[in-house]
Every structure is written in structure tokens, then in C-alpha cells.
PDB file of C-alpha atoms and ligand atoms in Angstrom:
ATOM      1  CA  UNK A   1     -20.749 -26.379 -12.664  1.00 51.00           C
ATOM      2  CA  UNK A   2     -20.170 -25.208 -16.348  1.00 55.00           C
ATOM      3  CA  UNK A   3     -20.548 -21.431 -14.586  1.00 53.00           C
ATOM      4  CA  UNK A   4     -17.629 -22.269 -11.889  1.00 52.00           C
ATOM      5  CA  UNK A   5     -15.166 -23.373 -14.737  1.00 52.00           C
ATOM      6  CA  UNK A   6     -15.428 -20.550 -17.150  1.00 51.00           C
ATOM      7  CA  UNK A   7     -15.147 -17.787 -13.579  1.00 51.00           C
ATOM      8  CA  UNK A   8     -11.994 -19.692 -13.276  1.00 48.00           C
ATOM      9  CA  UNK A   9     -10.842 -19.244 -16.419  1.00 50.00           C
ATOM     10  CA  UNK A  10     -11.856 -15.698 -16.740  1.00 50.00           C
ATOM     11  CA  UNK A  11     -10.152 -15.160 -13.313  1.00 50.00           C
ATOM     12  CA  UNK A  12      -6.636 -16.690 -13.983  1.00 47.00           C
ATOM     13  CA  UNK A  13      -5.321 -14.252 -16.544  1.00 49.00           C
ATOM     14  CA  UNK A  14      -6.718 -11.301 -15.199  1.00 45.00           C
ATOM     15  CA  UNK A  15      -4.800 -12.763 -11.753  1.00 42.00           C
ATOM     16  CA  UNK A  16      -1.786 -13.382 -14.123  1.00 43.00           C
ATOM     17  CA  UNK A  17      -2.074  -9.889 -16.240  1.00 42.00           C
ATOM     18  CA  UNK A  18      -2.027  -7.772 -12.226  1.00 42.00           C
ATOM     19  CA  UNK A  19       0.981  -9.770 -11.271  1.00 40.00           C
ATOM     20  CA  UNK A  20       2.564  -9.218 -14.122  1.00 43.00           C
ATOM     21  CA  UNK A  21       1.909  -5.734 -15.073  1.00 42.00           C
ATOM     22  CA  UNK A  22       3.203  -4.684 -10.999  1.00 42.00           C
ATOM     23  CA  UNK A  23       6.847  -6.671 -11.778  1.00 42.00           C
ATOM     24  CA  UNK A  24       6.884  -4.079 -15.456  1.00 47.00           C
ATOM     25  CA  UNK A  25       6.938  -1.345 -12.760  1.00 44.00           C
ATOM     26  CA  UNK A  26       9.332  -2.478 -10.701  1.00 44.00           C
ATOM     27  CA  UNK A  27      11.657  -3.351 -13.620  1.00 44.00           C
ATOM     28  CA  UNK A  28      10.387   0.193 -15.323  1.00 47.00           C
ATOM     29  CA  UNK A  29      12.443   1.959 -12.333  1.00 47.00           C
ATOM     30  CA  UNK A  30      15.719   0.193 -13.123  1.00 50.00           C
ATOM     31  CA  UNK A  31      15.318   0.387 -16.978  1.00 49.00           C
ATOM     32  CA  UNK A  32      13.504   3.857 -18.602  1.00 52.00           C
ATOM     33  CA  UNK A  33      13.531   2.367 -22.044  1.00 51.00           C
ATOM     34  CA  UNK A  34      11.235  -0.685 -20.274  1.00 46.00           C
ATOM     35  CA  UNK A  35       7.835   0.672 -22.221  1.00 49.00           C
ATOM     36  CA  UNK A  36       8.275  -0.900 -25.798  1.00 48.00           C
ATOM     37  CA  UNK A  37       8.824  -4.325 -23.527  1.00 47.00           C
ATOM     38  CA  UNK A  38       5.824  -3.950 -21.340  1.00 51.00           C
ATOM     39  CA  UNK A  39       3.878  -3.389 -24.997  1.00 48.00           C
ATOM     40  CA  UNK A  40       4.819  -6.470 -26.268  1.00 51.00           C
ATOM     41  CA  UNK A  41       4.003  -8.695 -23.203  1.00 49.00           C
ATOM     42  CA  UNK A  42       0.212  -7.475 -23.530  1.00 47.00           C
ATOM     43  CA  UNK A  43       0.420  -9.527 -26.831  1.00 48.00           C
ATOM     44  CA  UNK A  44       0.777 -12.416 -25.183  1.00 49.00           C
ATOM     45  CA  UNK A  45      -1.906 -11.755 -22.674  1.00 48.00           C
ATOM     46  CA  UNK A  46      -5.067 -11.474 -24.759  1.00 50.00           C
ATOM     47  CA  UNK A  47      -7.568 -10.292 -21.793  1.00 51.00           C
ATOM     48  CA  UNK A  48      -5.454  -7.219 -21.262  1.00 52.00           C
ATOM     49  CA  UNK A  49      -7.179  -4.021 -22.978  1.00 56.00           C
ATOM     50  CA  UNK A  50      -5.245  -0.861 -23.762  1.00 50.00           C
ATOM     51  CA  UNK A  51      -6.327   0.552 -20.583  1.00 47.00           C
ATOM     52  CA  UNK A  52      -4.760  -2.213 -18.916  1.00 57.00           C
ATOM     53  CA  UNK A  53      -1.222  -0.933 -20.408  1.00 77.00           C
ATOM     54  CA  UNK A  54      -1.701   2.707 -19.204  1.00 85.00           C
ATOM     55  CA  UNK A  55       0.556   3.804 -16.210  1.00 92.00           C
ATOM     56  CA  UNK A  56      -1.582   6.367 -13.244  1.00 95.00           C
ATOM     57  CA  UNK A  57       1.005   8.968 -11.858  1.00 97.00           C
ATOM     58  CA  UNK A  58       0.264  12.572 -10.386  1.00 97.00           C
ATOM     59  CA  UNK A  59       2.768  15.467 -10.888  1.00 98.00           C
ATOM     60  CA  UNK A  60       3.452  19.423  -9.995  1.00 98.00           C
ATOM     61  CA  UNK A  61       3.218  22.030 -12.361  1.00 98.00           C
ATOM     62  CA  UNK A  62       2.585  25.678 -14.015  1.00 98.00           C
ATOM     63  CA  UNK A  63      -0.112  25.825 -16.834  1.00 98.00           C
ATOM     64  CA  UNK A  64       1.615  27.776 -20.079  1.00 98.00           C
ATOM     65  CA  UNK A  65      -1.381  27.386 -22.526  1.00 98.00           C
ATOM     66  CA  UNK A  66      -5.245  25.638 -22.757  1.00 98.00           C
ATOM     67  CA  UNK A  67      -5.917  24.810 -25.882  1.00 98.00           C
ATOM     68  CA  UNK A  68      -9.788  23.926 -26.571  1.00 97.00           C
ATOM     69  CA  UNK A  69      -9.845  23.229 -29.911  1.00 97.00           C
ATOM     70  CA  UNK A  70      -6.914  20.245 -29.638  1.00 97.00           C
ATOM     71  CA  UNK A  71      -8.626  19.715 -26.273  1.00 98.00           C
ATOM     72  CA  UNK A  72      -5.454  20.030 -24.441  1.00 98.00           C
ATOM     73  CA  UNK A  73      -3.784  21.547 -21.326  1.00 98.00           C
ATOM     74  CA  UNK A  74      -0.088  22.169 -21.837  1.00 98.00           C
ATOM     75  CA  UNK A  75       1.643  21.774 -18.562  1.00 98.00           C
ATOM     76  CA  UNK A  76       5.291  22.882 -17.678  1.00 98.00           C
ATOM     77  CA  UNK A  77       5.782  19.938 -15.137  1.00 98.00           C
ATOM     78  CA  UNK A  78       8.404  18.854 -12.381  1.00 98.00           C
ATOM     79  CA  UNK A  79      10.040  15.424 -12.847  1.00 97.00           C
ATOM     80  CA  UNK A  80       8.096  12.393 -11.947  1.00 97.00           C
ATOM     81  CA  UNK A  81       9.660   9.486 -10.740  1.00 95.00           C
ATOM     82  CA  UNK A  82       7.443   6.438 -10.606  1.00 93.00           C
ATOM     83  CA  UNK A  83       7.369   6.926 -14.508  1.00 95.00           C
ATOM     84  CA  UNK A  84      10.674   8.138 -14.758  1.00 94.00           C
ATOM     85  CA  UNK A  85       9.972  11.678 -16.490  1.00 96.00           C
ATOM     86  CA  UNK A  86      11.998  14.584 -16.344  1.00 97.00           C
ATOM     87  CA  UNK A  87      10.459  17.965 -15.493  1.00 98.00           C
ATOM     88  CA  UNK A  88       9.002  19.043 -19.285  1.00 98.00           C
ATOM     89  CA  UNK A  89       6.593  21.268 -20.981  1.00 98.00           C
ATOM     90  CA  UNK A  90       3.816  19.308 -22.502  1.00 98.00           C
ATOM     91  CA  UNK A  91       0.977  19.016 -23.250  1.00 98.00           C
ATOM     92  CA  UNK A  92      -1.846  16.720 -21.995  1.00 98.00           C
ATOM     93  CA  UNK A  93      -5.797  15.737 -23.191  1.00 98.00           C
ATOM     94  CA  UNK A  94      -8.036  17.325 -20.817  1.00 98.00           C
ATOM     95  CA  UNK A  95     -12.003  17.162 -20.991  1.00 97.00           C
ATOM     96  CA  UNK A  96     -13.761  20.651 -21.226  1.00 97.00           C
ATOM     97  CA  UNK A  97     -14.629  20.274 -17.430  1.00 97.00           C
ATOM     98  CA  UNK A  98     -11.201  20.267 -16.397  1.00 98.00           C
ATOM     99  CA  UNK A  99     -10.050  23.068 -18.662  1.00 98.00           C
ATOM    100  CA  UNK A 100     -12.740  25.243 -17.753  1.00 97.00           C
ATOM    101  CA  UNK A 101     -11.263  24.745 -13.863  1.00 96.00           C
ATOM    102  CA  UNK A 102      -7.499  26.335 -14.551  1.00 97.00           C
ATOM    103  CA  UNK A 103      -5.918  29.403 -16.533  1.00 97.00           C
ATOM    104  CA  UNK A 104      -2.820  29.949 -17.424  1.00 98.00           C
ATOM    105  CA  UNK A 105      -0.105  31.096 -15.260  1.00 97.00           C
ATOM    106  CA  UNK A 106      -1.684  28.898 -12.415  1.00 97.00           C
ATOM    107  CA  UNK A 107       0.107  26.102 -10.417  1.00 97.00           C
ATOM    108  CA  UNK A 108      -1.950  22.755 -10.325  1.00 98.00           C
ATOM    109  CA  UNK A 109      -0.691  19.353  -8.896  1.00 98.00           C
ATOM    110  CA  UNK A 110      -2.676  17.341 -11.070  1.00 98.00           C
ATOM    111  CA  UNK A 111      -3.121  13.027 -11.917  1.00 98.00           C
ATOM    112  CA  UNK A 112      -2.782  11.682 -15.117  1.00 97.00           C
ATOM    113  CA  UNK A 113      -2.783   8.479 -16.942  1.00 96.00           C
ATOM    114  CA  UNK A 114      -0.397   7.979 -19.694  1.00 95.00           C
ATOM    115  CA  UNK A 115       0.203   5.171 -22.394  1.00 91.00           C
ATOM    116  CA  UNK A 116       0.526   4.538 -26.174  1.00 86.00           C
ATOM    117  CA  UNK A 117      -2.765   6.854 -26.486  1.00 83.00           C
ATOM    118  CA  UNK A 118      -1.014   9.835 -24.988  1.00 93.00           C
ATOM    119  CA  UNK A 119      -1.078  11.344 -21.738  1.00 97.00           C
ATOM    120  CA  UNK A 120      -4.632  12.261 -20.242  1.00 97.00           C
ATOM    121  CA  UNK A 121      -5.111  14.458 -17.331  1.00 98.00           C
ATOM    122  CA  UNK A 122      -7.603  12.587 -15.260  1.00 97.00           C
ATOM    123  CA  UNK A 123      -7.904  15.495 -12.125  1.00 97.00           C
ATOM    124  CA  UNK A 124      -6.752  18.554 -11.149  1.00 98.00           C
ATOM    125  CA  UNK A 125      -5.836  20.291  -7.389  1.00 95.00           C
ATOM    126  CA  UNK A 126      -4.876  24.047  -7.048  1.00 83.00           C
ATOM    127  CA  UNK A 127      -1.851  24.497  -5.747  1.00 70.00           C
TER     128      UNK A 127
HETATM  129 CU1  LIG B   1       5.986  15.405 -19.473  1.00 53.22          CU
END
């Protein structure tokens, strides 16, 4: 019995936190500024982690510099809606495996994870 209760209360917030964190992306399409908000609600939800606050998007783009030593693959990207970016040149954390797999000069459509850590490449497609 005591193992039933505590599943149910390990269940209910994380039920709570997915609900929750799909209406901040809904809202984040009406309202760019929407991040610092969707920040402070993980306060009040103590079983989200900072992964849990991370946004998943893929984009299209032209690699203008790899940078091993900062670890980085700077990107000159289109615009990407579902986070509402505009096309930029940036740069994003890459592992050595994915750096070692493009050069600069070379179009990638790529997937990336981005949050109050930065902005992580996570995969990369040739183009
Ligand atoms: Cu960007």
C-alpha cells in the first residue's frame, strides 16, 4: 500500500509539470518575451530539473566556423518558428563526434535543444 501512495505522488507533478510546460508553448507563440515566465513557474514545481525547462527544435543552416577548443559549432541559421528565432549566426555546443561530422562552408539541417544553459546541438543531417 505505502508503495501505491508515494507512485501517486511521484506521478501527479510530473502529470502536472507536462501539462503545464505544453500550455508555456502555446503561450510562447503569442508572446516571444514568454521565457523569463516559463523560468519562474519551474520554481514552483520542485520535480522539474533544468532539462525539464529546455525547448527541442531543429533548424536549416550554413556552418561559418568549428571551434574545438570552446567546443562549439557556429551556425548561420534560417528562422525557427516554434521558438520564435530569427535567422542568426551563432554559435552552438557540439560534442567532438558531431564536429568531427561537418566543415565549414557545408549546409546541415540540424536539432538542437536550447535553454538557460545555452543552445546544444543534439544531431546533425547533410543537407
Ligand atoms: Cu540562433
Amino acid at each position: 500500500m505505502r508503495t501505491t501512495t508515494l507512485m501517486s505522488l511521484l506521478a501527479l507533478p510530473l502529470a502536472l509539470a507536462a501539462c503545464d510546460s505544453g500550455q508555456d508553448t502555446a503561450e510562447m507563440n503569442d508572446m516571444p518575451m514568454a521565457e523569463n515566465e516559463m523560468i519562474m513557474d519551474g520554481e514552483e514545481m520542485p520535480m522539474m530539473d533544468a532539462g525539464s525547462i529546455m525547448q527541442t527544435a531543429s533548424a536549416q543552416g550554413t556552418v561559418t566556423a568549428i571551434d574545438a577548443e570552446a567546443g562549439t559549432i557556429t551556425v548561420d541559421h534560417g528562422p525557427v518558428p516554434a521558438i520564435e528565432w530569427p535567422a542568426m549566426t551563432m554559435a552552438f555546443e557540439a560534442d567532438e563526434q558531431l564536429r568531427s561530422e561537418v566543415s565549414v562552408g557545408e549546409g546541415i539541417a540540424f536539432e538542437f535543444r536550447t535553454g538557460s544553459e545555452g543552445s546544444v546541438i543534439t544531431s546533425i543531417t547533410k543537407e
